[in-house]
Short mmCIF file of C-alpha atoms and ligand atoms in Angstrom, two decimals:
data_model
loop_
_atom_site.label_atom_id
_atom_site.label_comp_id
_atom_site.label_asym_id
_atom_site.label_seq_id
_atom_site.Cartn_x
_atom_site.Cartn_y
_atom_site.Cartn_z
CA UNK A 1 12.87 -27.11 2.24
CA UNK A 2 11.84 -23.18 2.78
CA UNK A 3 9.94 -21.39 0.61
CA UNK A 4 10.55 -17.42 0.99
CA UNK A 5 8.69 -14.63 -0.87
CA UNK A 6 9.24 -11.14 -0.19
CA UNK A 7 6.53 -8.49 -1.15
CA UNK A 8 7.00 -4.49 -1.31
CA UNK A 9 4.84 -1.86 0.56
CA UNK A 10 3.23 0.74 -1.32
CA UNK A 11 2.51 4.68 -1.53
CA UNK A 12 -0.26 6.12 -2.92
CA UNK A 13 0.74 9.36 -5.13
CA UNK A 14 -2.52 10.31 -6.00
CA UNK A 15 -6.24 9.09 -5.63
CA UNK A 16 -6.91 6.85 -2.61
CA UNK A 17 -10.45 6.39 -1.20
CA UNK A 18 -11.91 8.05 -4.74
CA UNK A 19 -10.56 4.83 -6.26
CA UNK A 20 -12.87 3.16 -4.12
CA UNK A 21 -15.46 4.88 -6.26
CA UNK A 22 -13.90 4.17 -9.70
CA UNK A 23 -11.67 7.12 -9.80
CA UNK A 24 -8.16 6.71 -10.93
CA UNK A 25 -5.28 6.28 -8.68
CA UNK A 26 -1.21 6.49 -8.97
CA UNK A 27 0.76 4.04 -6.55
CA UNK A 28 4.03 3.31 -6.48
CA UNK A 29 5.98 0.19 -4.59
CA UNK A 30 7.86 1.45 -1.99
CA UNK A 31 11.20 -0.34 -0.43
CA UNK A 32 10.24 -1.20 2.87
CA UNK A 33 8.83 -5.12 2.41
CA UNK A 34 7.09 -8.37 3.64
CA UNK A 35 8.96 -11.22 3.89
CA UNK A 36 6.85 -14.78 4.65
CA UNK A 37 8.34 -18.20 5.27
CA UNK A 38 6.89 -21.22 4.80
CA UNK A 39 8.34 -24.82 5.85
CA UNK A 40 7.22 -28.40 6.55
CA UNK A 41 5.23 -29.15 9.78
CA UNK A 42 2.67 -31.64 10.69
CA UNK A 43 -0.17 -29.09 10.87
CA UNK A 44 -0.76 -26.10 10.08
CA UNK A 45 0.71 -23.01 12.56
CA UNK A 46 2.60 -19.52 12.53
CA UNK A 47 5.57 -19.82 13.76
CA UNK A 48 6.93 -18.20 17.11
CA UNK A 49 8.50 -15.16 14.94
CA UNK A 50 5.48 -14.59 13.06
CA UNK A 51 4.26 -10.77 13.36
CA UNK A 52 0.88 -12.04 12.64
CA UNK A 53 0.31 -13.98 15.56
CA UNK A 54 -0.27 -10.41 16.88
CA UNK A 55 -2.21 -8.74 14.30
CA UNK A 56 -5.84 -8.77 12.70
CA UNK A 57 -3.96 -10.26 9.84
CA UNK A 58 -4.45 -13.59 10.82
CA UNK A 59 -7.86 -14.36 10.33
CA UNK A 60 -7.94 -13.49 6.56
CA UNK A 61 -4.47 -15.06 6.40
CA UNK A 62 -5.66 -18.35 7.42
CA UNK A 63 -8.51 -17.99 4.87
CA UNK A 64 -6.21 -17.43 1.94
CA UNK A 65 -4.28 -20.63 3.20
CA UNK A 66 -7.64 -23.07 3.05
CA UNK A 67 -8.98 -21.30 -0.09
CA UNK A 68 -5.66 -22.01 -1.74
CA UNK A 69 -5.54 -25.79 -0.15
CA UNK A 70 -9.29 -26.09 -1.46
CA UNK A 71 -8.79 -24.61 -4.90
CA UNK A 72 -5.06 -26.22 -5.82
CA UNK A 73 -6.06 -29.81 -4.00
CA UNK A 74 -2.99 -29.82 -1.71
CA UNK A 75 -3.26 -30.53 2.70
CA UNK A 76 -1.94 -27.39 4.24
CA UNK A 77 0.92 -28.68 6.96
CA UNK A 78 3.46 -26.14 7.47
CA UNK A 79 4.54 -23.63 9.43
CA UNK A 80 4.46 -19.94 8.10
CA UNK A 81 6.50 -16.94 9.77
CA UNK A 82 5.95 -13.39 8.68
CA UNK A 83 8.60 -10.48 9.28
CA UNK A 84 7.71 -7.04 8.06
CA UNK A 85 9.55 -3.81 7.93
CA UNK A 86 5.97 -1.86 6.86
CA UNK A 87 4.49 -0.21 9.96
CA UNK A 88 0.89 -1.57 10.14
CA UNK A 89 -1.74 0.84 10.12
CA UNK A 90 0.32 3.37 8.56
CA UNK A 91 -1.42 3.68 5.11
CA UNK A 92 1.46 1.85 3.68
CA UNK A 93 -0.27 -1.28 2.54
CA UNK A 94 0.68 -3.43 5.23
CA UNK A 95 -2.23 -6.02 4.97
CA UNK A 96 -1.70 -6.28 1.19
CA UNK A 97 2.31 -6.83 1.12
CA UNK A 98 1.49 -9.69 3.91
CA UNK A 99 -1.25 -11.03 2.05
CA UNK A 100 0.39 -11.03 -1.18
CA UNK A 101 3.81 -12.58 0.23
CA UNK A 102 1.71 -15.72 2.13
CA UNK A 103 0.18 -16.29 -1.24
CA UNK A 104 3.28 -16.22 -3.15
CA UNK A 105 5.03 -17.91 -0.83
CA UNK A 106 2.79 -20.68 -1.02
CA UNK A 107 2.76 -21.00 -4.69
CA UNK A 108 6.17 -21.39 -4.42
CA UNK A 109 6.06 -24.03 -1.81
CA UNK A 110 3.40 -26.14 -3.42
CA UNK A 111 5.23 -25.47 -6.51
CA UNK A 112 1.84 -23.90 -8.12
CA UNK A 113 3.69 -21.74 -10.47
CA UNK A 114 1.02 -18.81 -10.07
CA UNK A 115 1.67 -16.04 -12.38
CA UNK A 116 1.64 -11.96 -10.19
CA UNK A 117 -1.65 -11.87 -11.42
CA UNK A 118 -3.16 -15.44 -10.10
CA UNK A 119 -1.19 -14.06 -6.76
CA UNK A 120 -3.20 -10.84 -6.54
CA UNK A 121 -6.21 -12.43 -7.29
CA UNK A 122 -5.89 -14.80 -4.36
CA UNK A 123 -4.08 -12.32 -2.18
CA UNK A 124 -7.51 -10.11 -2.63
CA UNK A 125 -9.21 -12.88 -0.78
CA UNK A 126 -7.66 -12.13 2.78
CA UNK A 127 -7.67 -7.71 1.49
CA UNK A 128 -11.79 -8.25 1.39
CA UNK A 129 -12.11 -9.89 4.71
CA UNK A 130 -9.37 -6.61 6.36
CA UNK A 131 -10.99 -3.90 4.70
CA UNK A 132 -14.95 -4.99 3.30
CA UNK A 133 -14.87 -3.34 -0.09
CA UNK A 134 -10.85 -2.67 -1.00
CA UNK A 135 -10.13 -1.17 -4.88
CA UNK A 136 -7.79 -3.82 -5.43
CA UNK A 137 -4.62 -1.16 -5.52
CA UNK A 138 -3.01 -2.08 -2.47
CA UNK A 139 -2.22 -6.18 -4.11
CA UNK A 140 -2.16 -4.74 -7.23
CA UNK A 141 1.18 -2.82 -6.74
CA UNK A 142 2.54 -4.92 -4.38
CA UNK A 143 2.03 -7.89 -6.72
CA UNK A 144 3.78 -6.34 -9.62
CA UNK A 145 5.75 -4.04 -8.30
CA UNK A 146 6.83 -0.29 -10.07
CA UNK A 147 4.16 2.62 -10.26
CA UNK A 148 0.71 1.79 -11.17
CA UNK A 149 -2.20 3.81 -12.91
CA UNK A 150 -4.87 2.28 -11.43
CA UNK A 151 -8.63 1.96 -11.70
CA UNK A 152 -11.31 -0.40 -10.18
CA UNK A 153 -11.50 -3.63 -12.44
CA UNK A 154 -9.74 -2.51 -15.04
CA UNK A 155 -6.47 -3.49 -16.36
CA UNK A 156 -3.58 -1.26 -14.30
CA UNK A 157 -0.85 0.85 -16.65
CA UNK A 158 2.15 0.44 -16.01
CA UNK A 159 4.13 4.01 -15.81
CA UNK A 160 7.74 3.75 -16.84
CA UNK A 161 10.55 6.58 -16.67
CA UNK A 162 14.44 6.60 -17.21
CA UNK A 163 16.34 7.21 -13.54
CA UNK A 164 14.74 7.07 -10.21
CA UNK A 165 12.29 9.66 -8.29
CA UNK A 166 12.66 10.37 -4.59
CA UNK A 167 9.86 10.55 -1.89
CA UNK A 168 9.82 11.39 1.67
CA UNK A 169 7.31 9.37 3.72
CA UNK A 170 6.27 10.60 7.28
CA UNK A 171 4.62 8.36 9.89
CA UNK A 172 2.22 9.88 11.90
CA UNK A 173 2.46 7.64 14.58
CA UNK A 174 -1.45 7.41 14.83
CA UNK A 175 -2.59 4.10 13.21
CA UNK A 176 -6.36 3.67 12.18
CA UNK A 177 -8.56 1.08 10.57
CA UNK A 178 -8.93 1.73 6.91
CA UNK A 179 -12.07 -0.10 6.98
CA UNK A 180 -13.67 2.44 8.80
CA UNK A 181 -12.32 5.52 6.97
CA UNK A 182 -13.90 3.80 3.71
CA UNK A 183 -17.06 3.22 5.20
CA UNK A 184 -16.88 7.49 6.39
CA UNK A 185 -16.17 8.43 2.45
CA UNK A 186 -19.10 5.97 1.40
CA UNK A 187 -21.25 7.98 3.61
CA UNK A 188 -19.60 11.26 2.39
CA UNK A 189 -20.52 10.51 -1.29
CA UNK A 190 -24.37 9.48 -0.25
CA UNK A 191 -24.75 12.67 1.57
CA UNK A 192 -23.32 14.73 -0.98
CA UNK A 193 -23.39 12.99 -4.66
CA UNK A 194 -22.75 16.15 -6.91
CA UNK A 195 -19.91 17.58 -4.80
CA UNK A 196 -18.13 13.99 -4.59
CA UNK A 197 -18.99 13.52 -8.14
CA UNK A 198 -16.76 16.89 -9.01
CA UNK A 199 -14.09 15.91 -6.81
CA UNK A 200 -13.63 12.85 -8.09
CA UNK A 201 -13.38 14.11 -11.67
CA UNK A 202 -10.77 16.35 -10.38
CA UNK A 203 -8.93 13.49 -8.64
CA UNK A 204 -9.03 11.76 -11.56
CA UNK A 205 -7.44 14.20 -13.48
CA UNK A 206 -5.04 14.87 -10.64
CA UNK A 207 -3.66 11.00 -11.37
CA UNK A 208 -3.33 11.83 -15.28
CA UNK A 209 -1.12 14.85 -14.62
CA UNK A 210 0.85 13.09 -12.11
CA UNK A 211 1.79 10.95 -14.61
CA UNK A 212 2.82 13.38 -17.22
CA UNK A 213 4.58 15.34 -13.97
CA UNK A 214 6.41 11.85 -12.62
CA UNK A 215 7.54 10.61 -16.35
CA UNK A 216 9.04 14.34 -17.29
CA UNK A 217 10.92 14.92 -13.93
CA UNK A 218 8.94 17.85 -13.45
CA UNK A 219 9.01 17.49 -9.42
CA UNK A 220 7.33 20.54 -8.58
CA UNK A 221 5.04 20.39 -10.58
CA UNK A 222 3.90 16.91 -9.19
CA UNK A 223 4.36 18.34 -5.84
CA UNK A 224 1.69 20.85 -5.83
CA UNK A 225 -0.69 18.17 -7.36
CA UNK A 226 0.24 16.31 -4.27
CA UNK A 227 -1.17 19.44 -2.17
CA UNK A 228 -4.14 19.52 -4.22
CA UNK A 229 -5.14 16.06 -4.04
CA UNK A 230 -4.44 16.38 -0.20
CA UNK A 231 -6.92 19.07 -0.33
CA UNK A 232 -9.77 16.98 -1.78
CA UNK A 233 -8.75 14.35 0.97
CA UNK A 234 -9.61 16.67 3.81
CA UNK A 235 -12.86 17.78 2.00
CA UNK A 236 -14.22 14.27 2.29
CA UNK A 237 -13.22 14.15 5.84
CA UNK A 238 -10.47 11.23 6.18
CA UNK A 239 -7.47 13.95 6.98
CA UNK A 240 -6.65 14.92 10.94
CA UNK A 241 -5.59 18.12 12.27
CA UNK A 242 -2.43 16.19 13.21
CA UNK A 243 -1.72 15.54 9.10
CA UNK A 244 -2.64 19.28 7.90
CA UNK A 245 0.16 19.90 10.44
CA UNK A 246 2.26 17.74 9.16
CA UNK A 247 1.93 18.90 5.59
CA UNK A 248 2.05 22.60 6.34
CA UNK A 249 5.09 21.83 8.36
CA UNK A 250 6.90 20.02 5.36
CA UNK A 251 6.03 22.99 2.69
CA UNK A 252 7.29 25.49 4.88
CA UNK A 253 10.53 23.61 4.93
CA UNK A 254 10.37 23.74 0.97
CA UNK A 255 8.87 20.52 -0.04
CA UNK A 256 7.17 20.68 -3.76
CA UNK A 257 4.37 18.94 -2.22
CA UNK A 258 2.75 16.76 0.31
CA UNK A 259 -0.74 14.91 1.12
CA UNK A 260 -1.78 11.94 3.42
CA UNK A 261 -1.21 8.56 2.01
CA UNK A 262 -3.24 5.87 2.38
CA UNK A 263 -6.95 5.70 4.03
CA UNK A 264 -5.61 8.85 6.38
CA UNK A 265 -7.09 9.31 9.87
CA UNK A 266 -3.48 8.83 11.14
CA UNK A 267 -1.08 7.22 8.77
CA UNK A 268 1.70 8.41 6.65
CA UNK A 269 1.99 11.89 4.97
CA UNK A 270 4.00 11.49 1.72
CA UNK A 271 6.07 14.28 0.10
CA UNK A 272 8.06 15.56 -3.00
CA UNK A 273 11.08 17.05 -1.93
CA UNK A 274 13.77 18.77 -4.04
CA UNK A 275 16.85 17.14 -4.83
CA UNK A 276 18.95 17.10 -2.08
CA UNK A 277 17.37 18.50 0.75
CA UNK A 278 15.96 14.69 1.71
CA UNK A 279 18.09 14.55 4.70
CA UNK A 280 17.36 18.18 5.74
CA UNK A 281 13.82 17.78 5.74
CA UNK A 282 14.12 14.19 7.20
CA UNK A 283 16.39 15.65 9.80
CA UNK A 284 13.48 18.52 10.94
CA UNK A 285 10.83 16.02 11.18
CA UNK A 286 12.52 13.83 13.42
CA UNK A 287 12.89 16.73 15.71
CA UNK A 288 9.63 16.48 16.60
CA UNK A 289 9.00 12.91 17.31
CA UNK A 290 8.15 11.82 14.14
CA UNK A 291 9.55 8.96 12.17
CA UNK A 292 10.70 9.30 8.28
CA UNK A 293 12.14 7.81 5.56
CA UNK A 294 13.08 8.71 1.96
CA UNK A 295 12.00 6.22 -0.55
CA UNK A 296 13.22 5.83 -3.86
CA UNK A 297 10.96 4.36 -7.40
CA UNK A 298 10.40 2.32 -9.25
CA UNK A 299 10.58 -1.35 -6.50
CA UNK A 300 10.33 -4.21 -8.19
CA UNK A 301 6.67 -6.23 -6.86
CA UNK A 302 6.64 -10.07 -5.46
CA UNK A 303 9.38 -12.39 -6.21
CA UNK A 304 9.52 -16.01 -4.53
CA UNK A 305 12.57 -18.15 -4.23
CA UNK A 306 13.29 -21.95 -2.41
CA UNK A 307 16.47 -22.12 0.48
CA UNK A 308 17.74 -25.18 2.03
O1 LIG B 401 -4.23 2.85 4.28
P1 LIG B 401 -4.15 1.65 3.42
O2 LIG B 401 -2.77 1.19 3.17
O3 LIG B 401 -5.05 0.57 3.91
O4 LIG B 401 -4.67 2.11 1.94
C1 LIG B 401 -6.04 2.20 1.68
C2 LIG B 401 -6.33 2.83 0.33
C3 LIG B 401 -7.81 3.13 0.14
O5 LIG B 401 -7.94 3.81 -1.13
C4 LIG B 401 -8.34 4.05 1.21
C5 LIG B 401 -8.65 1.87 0.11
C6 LIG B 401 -8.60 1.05 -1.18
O6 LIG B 401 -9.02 -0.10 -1.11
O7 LIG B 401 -8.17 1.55 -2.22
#
């Protein structure tokens, strides 16, 4: 028997590294995903396949496996392959999507039965041991899927809308260690308490009227809070010369809006682009070097599922 579960990547719309802080943050699942693998074997092992074999990933991976093993009272003897379509260190949530797939795919193999939320929780094990002090958003969304209102230890909100919204997402081809980026912002905010704390108001804020922006349609308008937030971004110092670039670049070919995504230093610039010029835009970009994508919300989160 196979267990499979399949886990989606995410974009951040408004709010990373403040939400570090307790600021609020808007996420959405995005389509590219995760999927894990787990069958019978005598021992425990990644399999040949397995992405992870290659990445930092595995250390905290094999932690979630004996924490789970300890916790649920079951011997851990199979082999787990991981195949990902989410670039890794491209702000995308890479770590998260893997670590909440392994967990879900175990459930599924042990037949534990564990709820998105149980997932998360355990999936948050391997996210602490990647990134130190994470906010929790990166499982959060990719655990239950759709667009998230998020804040530290609280609850998320779920942000529903009739039809579907459109992003552009823009790899910079520089990856980065999020770790390190937090650890720059925590330093930021010692250094200079009342300016963070009036940015972070503002980012907060920024997350509320994205919300209002994302449920009415009103693309533009959710565009130029994209800018804005971007702006606050490069303020505490996580944004490159290479991403100002890239967002200058992608309003002067008409985008609403567009900011880093992610913990920045490299990474993914994400933009709102109006209706129909997707392909245009995507079309520009690639014509000088870079890899993009459009990606379309709400994604549904984990799901799990047993094969011959
Ligand atoms: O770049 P990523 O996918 O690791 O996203 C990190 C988001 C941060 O806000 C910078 C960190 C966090 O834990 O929220």
């Amino acid at each position: 028997m196979k267990a499979v579960a399949q886990a989606p990547a995410k974009a951040i719309i408004t709010g990373e590294h403040f939400v570090v802080h307790g600021s609020l943050a808007l996420a959405a699942a995005v389509e590219q995903v995760v999927r894990v693998e787990v069958q019978d074997s005598k021992h425990l092992e990644f399999g040949a396949q397995s992405q992870l074999r290659r990445s930092s990933f595995l250390r905290p991976s094999v932690d979630i496996v004996k924490r789970m093993a300890r916790k649920f009272g079951f011997s851990p003897m199979f082999m787990i392959n991981i195949k990902s379509e989410v670039p890794t260190g491209a702000g995308l949530g890479s770590s998260a999507a893997v670590m909440v797939a392994l967990t879900s795919a175990i459930s599924e193999y042990e037949s534990l039965h564990l709820g998105a939320r149980e997932i998360i929780e355990e999936a948050m094990v391997g996210e602490r041991s990647v990134h130190g002090r994470p906010s929790g958003i990166d499982a959060a969304v990719s655990g239950l899927g759709g667009v998230l209102l998020y804040r530290r230890d609280v609850e998320p909100r779920r942000i529903t809308f009739g039809g579907r919204r459109k992003f552009v997402i823009v790899l910079s081809g520089r990856s980065r260690r999020t770790k390190r980026l937090i650890q720059k912002v925590t330093q930021f905010r010692a250094d200079f308490p009342g300016l963070y704390s009036g940015l972070a108001d503002s980012v907060s804020e920024m997350g509320e009227s994205a919300v209002e922006r994302l449920v009415s349609g009103d693309m533009e308008g959710l565009g130029r809070l994209l800018t804005l937030n971007h702006a606050a971004l490069k303020t505490i110092g996580v944004s490159t010369p290479q991403l100002d670039e890239m967002v200058d670049h992608l309003l002067s070919l008409g985008c609403y809006g567009a900011k880093l995504t992610g913990a920045g230093g490299g990474g993914s610039v994400l933009a709102v682009v109006p209706e129909g010029k997707e392909k245009s835009i995507i079309s520009e970009v690639k014509e000088r070097g870079l890899e993009a994508f459009v990606s379309v919300i709400p994604v549904e989160g984990v799901r799990s599922w047993q094969e011959p």
